[in-house]
Short mmCIF file of C-alpha atoms and ligand atoms in Angstrom, two decimals:
data_model
loop_
_atom_site.label_atom_id
_atom_site.label_comp_id
_atom_site.label_asym_id
_atom_site.label_seq_id
_atom_site.Cartn_x
_atom_site.Cartn_y
_atom_site.Cartn_z
CA UNK A 86 -3.34 -20.54 0.21
CA UNK A 87 -3.15 -16.93 1.31
CA UNK A 88 -3.58 -14.48 -1.66
CA UNK A 89 -0.72 -12.35 -0.72
CA UNK A 90 2.79 -11.34 -1.44
CA UNK A 91 3.20 -12.42 -5.06
CA UNK A 92 3.36 -9.95 -7.99
CA UNK A 93 0.33 -10.17 -10.37
CA UNK A 94 1.36 -7.20 -12.67
CA UNK A 95 3.93 -7.04 -15.42
CA UNK A 96 6.71 -5.76 -13.10
CA UNK A 97 9.64 -3.98 -14.98
CA UNK A 98 12.08 -3.59 -12.29
CA UNK A 99 15.77 -2.39 -12.70
CA UNK A 100 18.04 -3.40 -9.93
CA UNK A 101 20.23 -0.40 -8.67
CA UNK A 102 21.83 0.76 -5.62
CA UNK A 103 19.72 1.53 -2.63
CA UNK A 104 17.78 4.81 -3.14
CA UNK A 105 19.24 8.16 -1.90
CA UNK A 106 15.91 9.94 -1.65
CA UNK A 107 15.29 12.14 1.34
CA UNK A 108 11.85 10.59 1.89
CA UNK A 109 13.35 7.34 3.12
CA UNK A 110 13.76 8.55 6.66
CA UNK A 111 10.17 9.71 6.77
CA UNK A 112 9.00 6.35 5.34
CA UNK A 113 10.96 4.60 8.16
CA UNK A 114 9.63 6.94 10.85
CA UNK A 115 6.11 5.86 9.91
CA UNK A 116 6.79 2.42 9.11
CA UNK A 117 8.02 1.67 12.73
CA UNK A 118 4.80 2.25 14.67
CA UNK A 119 2.84 0.40 11.83
CA UNK A 120 5.24 -2.49 12.34
CA UNK A 121 5.06 -2.32 16.04
CA UNK A 122 1.34 -2.53 15.89
CA UNK A 123 1.46 -5.63 13.67
CA UNK A 124 -0.25 -3.78 10.72
CA UNK A 125 2.94 -4.32 8.62
CA UNK A 126 4.49 -7.76 9.37
CA UNK A 127 5.12 -11.35 8.27
CA UNK A 128 2.97 -14.56 8.37
CA UNK A 129 5.43 -16.90 9.88
CA UNK A 130 3.62 -20.13 8.88
CA UNK A 131 3.35 -19.09 5.20
CA UNK A 132 6.74 -17.12 5.18
CA UNK A 133 5.03 -14.16 3.49
CA UNK A 134 5.33 -10.61 4.32
CA UNK A 135 2.21 -8.25 4.36
CA UNK A 136 1.56 -4.52 4.58
CA UNK A 137 3.50 -1.74 2.81
CA UNK A 138 3.57 2.07 2.60
CA UNK A 139 4.45 4.64 0.01
CA UNK A 140 5.01 8.38 -0.60
CA UNK A 141 4.41 10.53 -3.59
CA UNK A 142 7.40 12.29 -4.94
CA UNK A 143 5.97 14.04 -8.04
CA UNK A 144 2.74 15.45 -9.30
CA UNK A 145 2.64 12.93 -12.10
CA UNK A 146 2.31 10.11 -9.44
CA UNK A 147 5.95 8.80 -9.01
CA UNK A 148 6.35 7.28 -5.58
CA UNK A 149 8.62 5.36 -3.23
CA UNK A 150 7.22 2.11 -1.83
CA UNK A 151 8.41 -0.52 0.44
CA UNK A 152 9.87 -3.40 -1.58
CA UNK A 153 8.37 -6.83 -1.80
CA UNK A 154 8.89 -9.45 0.96
CA UNK A 155 10.35 -7.00 3.41
CA UNK A 156 7.50 -7.38 5.99
CA UNK A 157 9.79 -9.30 8.47
CA UNK A 158 12.25 -6.45 8.58
CA UNK A 159 11.90 -4.21 11.71
CA UNK A 160 14.69 -1.66 10.90
CA UNK A 161 14.09 -0.89 7.29
CA UNK A 162 16.84 0.85 5.33
CA UNK A 163 17.13 2.38 1.92
CA UNK A 164 17.77 -1.02 0.44
CA UNK A 165 14.18 -1.96 1.39
CA UNK A 166 12.52 0.56 -0.87
CA UNK A 167 11.83 0.91 -4.67
CA UNK A 168 10.90 3.85 -6.76
CA UNK A 169 8.00 3.52 -8.92
CA UNK A 170 8.86 5.71 -12.11
CA UNK A 171 5.75 5.01 -14.14
CA UNK A 172 2.90 2.75 -14.28
CA UNK A 173 0.06 1.72 -16.74
CA UNK A 174 -3.01 0.56 -14.83
CA UNK A 175 -4.79 -0.68 -17.87
CA UNK A 176 -1.79 -2.61 -19.22
CA UNK A 177 -1.12 -3.90 -15.64
CA UNK A 178 2.47 -2.72 -15.74
CA UNK A 179 4.66 -0.97 -13.26
CA UNK A 180 8.23 0.41 -13.86
CA UNK A 181 10.43 0.65 -10.83
CA UNK A 182 14.11 0.75 -9.66
CA UNK A 183 15.88 0.03 -6.32
CA UNK A 184 17.89 -2.49 -4.55
CA UNK A 185 14.81 -4.75 -4.24
CA UNK A 186 11.78 -5.15 -6.27
CA UNK A 187 8.68 -2.98 -5.68
CA UNK A 188 5.82 -4.29 -3.56
CA UNK A 189 3.28 -6.67 -5.05
CA UNK A 190 0.64 -4.11 -4.18
CA UNK A 191 2.34 -1.30 -6.24
CA UNK A 192 -0.33 -1.24 -8.83
CA UNK A 193 -2.96 -0.76 -5.92
CA UNK A 194 -0.93 2.17 -4.66
CA UNK A 195 -0.52 3.59 -8.25
CA UNK A 196 -4.24 3.49 -8.70
CA UNK A 197 -4.84 5.43 -5.50
CA UNK A 198 -2.37 8.23 -6.42
CA UNK A 199 -4.17 8.34 -9.69
CA UNK A 200 -7.47 9.36 -8.15
CA UNK A 201 -6.20 12.82 -6.87
CA UNK A 202 -2.98 14.60 -6.93
CA UNK A 203 -3.62 15.79 -3.35
CA UNK A 204 -3.19 12.22 -2.23
CA UNK A 205 0.40 12.18 -0.95
CA UNK A 206 0.79 8.88 0.80
CA UNK A 207 -0.70 5.41 0.86
CA UNK A 208 -0.51 2.88 3.65
CA UNK A 209 -1.62 -0.77 3.19
CA UNK A 210 -1.89 -2.90 6.37
CA UNK A 211 -3.43 -6.28 7.35
CA UNK A 212 -5.52 -6.49 10.41
CA UNK A 213 -8.17 -9.46 10.83
CA UNK A 214 -9.58 -7.38 13.71
CA UNK A 215 -10.15 -4.20 11.74
CA UNK A 216 -11.14 -5.92 8.50
CA UNK A 217 -13.85 -7.92 10.33
CA UNK A 218 -15.11 -4.85 12.28
CA UNK A 219 -15.12 -2.39 9.37
CA UNK A 220 -16.00 -4.46 6.28
CA UNK A 221 -19.21 -3.02 4.66
CA UNK A 222 -19.18 -0.28 7.35
CA UNK A 223 -16.59 1.94 5.84
CA UNK A 224 -16.03 2.08 2.12
CA UNK A 225 -15.30 -1.40 0.99
CA UNK A 226 -14.12 -2.80 -2.40
CA UNK A 227 -15.97 -5.79 -3.83
CA UNK A 228 -15.30 -9.29 -2.54
CA UNK A 229 -14.71 -10.71 -6.04
CA UNK A 230 -11.91 -8.18 -6.73
CA UNK A 231 -8.35 -9.04 -5.59
CA UNK A 232 -5.35 -7.02 -4.81
CA UNK A 233 -2.87 -5.83 -7.51
CA UNK A 234 -5.20 -5.89 -10.32
CA UNK A 235 -6.74 -3.34 -12.73
CA UNK A 236 -10.19 -4.35 -11.23
CA UNK A 237 -9.06 -3.25 -7.89
CA UNK A 238 -7.90 0.03 -9.35
CA UNK A 239 -11.58 0.58 -10.75
CA UNK A 240 -13.07 -0.35 -7.39
CA UNK A 241 -11.02 2.39 -5.59
CA UNK A 242 -12.24 4.96 -8.38
CA UNK A 243 -15.70 3.84 -7.72
CA UNK A 244 -15.27 4.42 -3.87
CA UNK A 245 -13.65 7.78 -4.49
CA UNK A 246 -16.74 8.97 -6.53
CA UNK A 247 -19.63 7.13 -4.63
CA UNK A 248 -18.54 6.97 -0.88
CA UNK A 249 -16.99 9.22 1.75
CA UNK A 250 -13.52 7.71 1.20
CA UNK A 251 -12.08 11.03 0.05
CA UNK A 252 -13.06 12.49 3.32
CA UNK A 253 -12.26 9.52 5.70
CA UNK A 254 -9.33 8.07 3.74
CA UNK A 255 -9.93 4.53 4.94
CA UNK A 256 -11.12 1.62 2.89
CA UNK A 257 -11.56 -2.11 3.29
CA UNK A 258 -10.63 -4.62 0.65
CA UNK A 259 -13.22 -7.34 0.88
CA UNK A 260 -11.46 -9.50 -1.68
CA UNK A 261 -8.10 -9.42 0.17
CA UNK A 262 -8.58 -11.10 3.54
CA UNK A 263 -7.46 -8.69 6.37
CA UNK A 264 -6.45 -5.86 3.86
CA UNK A 265 -7.20 -2.36 4.52
CA UNK A 266 -5.77 0.80 2.85
CA UNK A 267 -5.33 4.40 4.41
CA UNK A 268 -4.69 7.50 2.26
CA UNK A 269 -3.63 10.90 3.41
CA UNK A 270 -2.14 14.30 2.25
CA UNK A 271 1.05 13.03 3.67
CA UNK A 272 2.68 9.81 5.48
CA UNK A 273 1.67 11.26 8.90
CA UNK A 274 -2.03 11.64 8.06
CA UNK A 275 -2.29 8.20 6.24
CA UNK A 276 -0.46 6.39 9.06
CA UNK A 277 -2.22 8.13 12.00
CA UNK A 278 -5.55 7.37 10.42
CA UNK A 279 -5.03 3.63 10.51
CA UNK A 280 -3.09 3.70 13.78
CA UNK A 281 -6.02 5.62 15.51
CA UNK A 282 -8.53 2.95 14.26
CA UNK A 283 -6.30 0.18 15.44
CA UNK A 284 -6.14 1.96 19.03
CA UNK A 285 -9.89 2.36 18.89
CA UNK A 286 -10.60 -1.23 18.27
CA UNK A 287 -7.98 -2.53 20.71
CA UNK A 288 -9.26 -5.15 23.02
ZN1 LIG B 474 -2.11 -7.02 1.36
#
């Protein structure tokens, strides 16, 4: 079974109207090329969406993230995003609201925003090609740690302190098949980093 798409943390989600935040347009602007490159999408056989992106909206780490199981959507709208109001990594808990529930990778995004207030955007993609090519070459989280857990948060903290992850902004999740993350000052930087790698390894 693919370890993907289901929420492992205590998700306190409040269903509301679609979000009205101005960042939605920017999220869609950068989601599109990621979707077209197949870095965000849908495993048809299993019926599971993959990949997500988020943008910070406050210094404390509130962020807007694509909602769970939206990977099949090409033209996303405000209804496909959720706002993470608060989180507690040690308690494994995420508080969000929106028309759909926040992504199952929200805790991973929260952990990344917690590393440094200058991280303004996080992109999580799936690419078997990049994962295979870059695992253990670029900063890589341990193979026995899966997504959406407090252990993964601690792994990113380790990479932040011990590798060039703060400069390059790219990491491979060895314990999450095909999973990579890209961070940046803003959505453009985080998205372009992973799109550039995808172009570089195109065959
Ligand atoms: Zn994933």
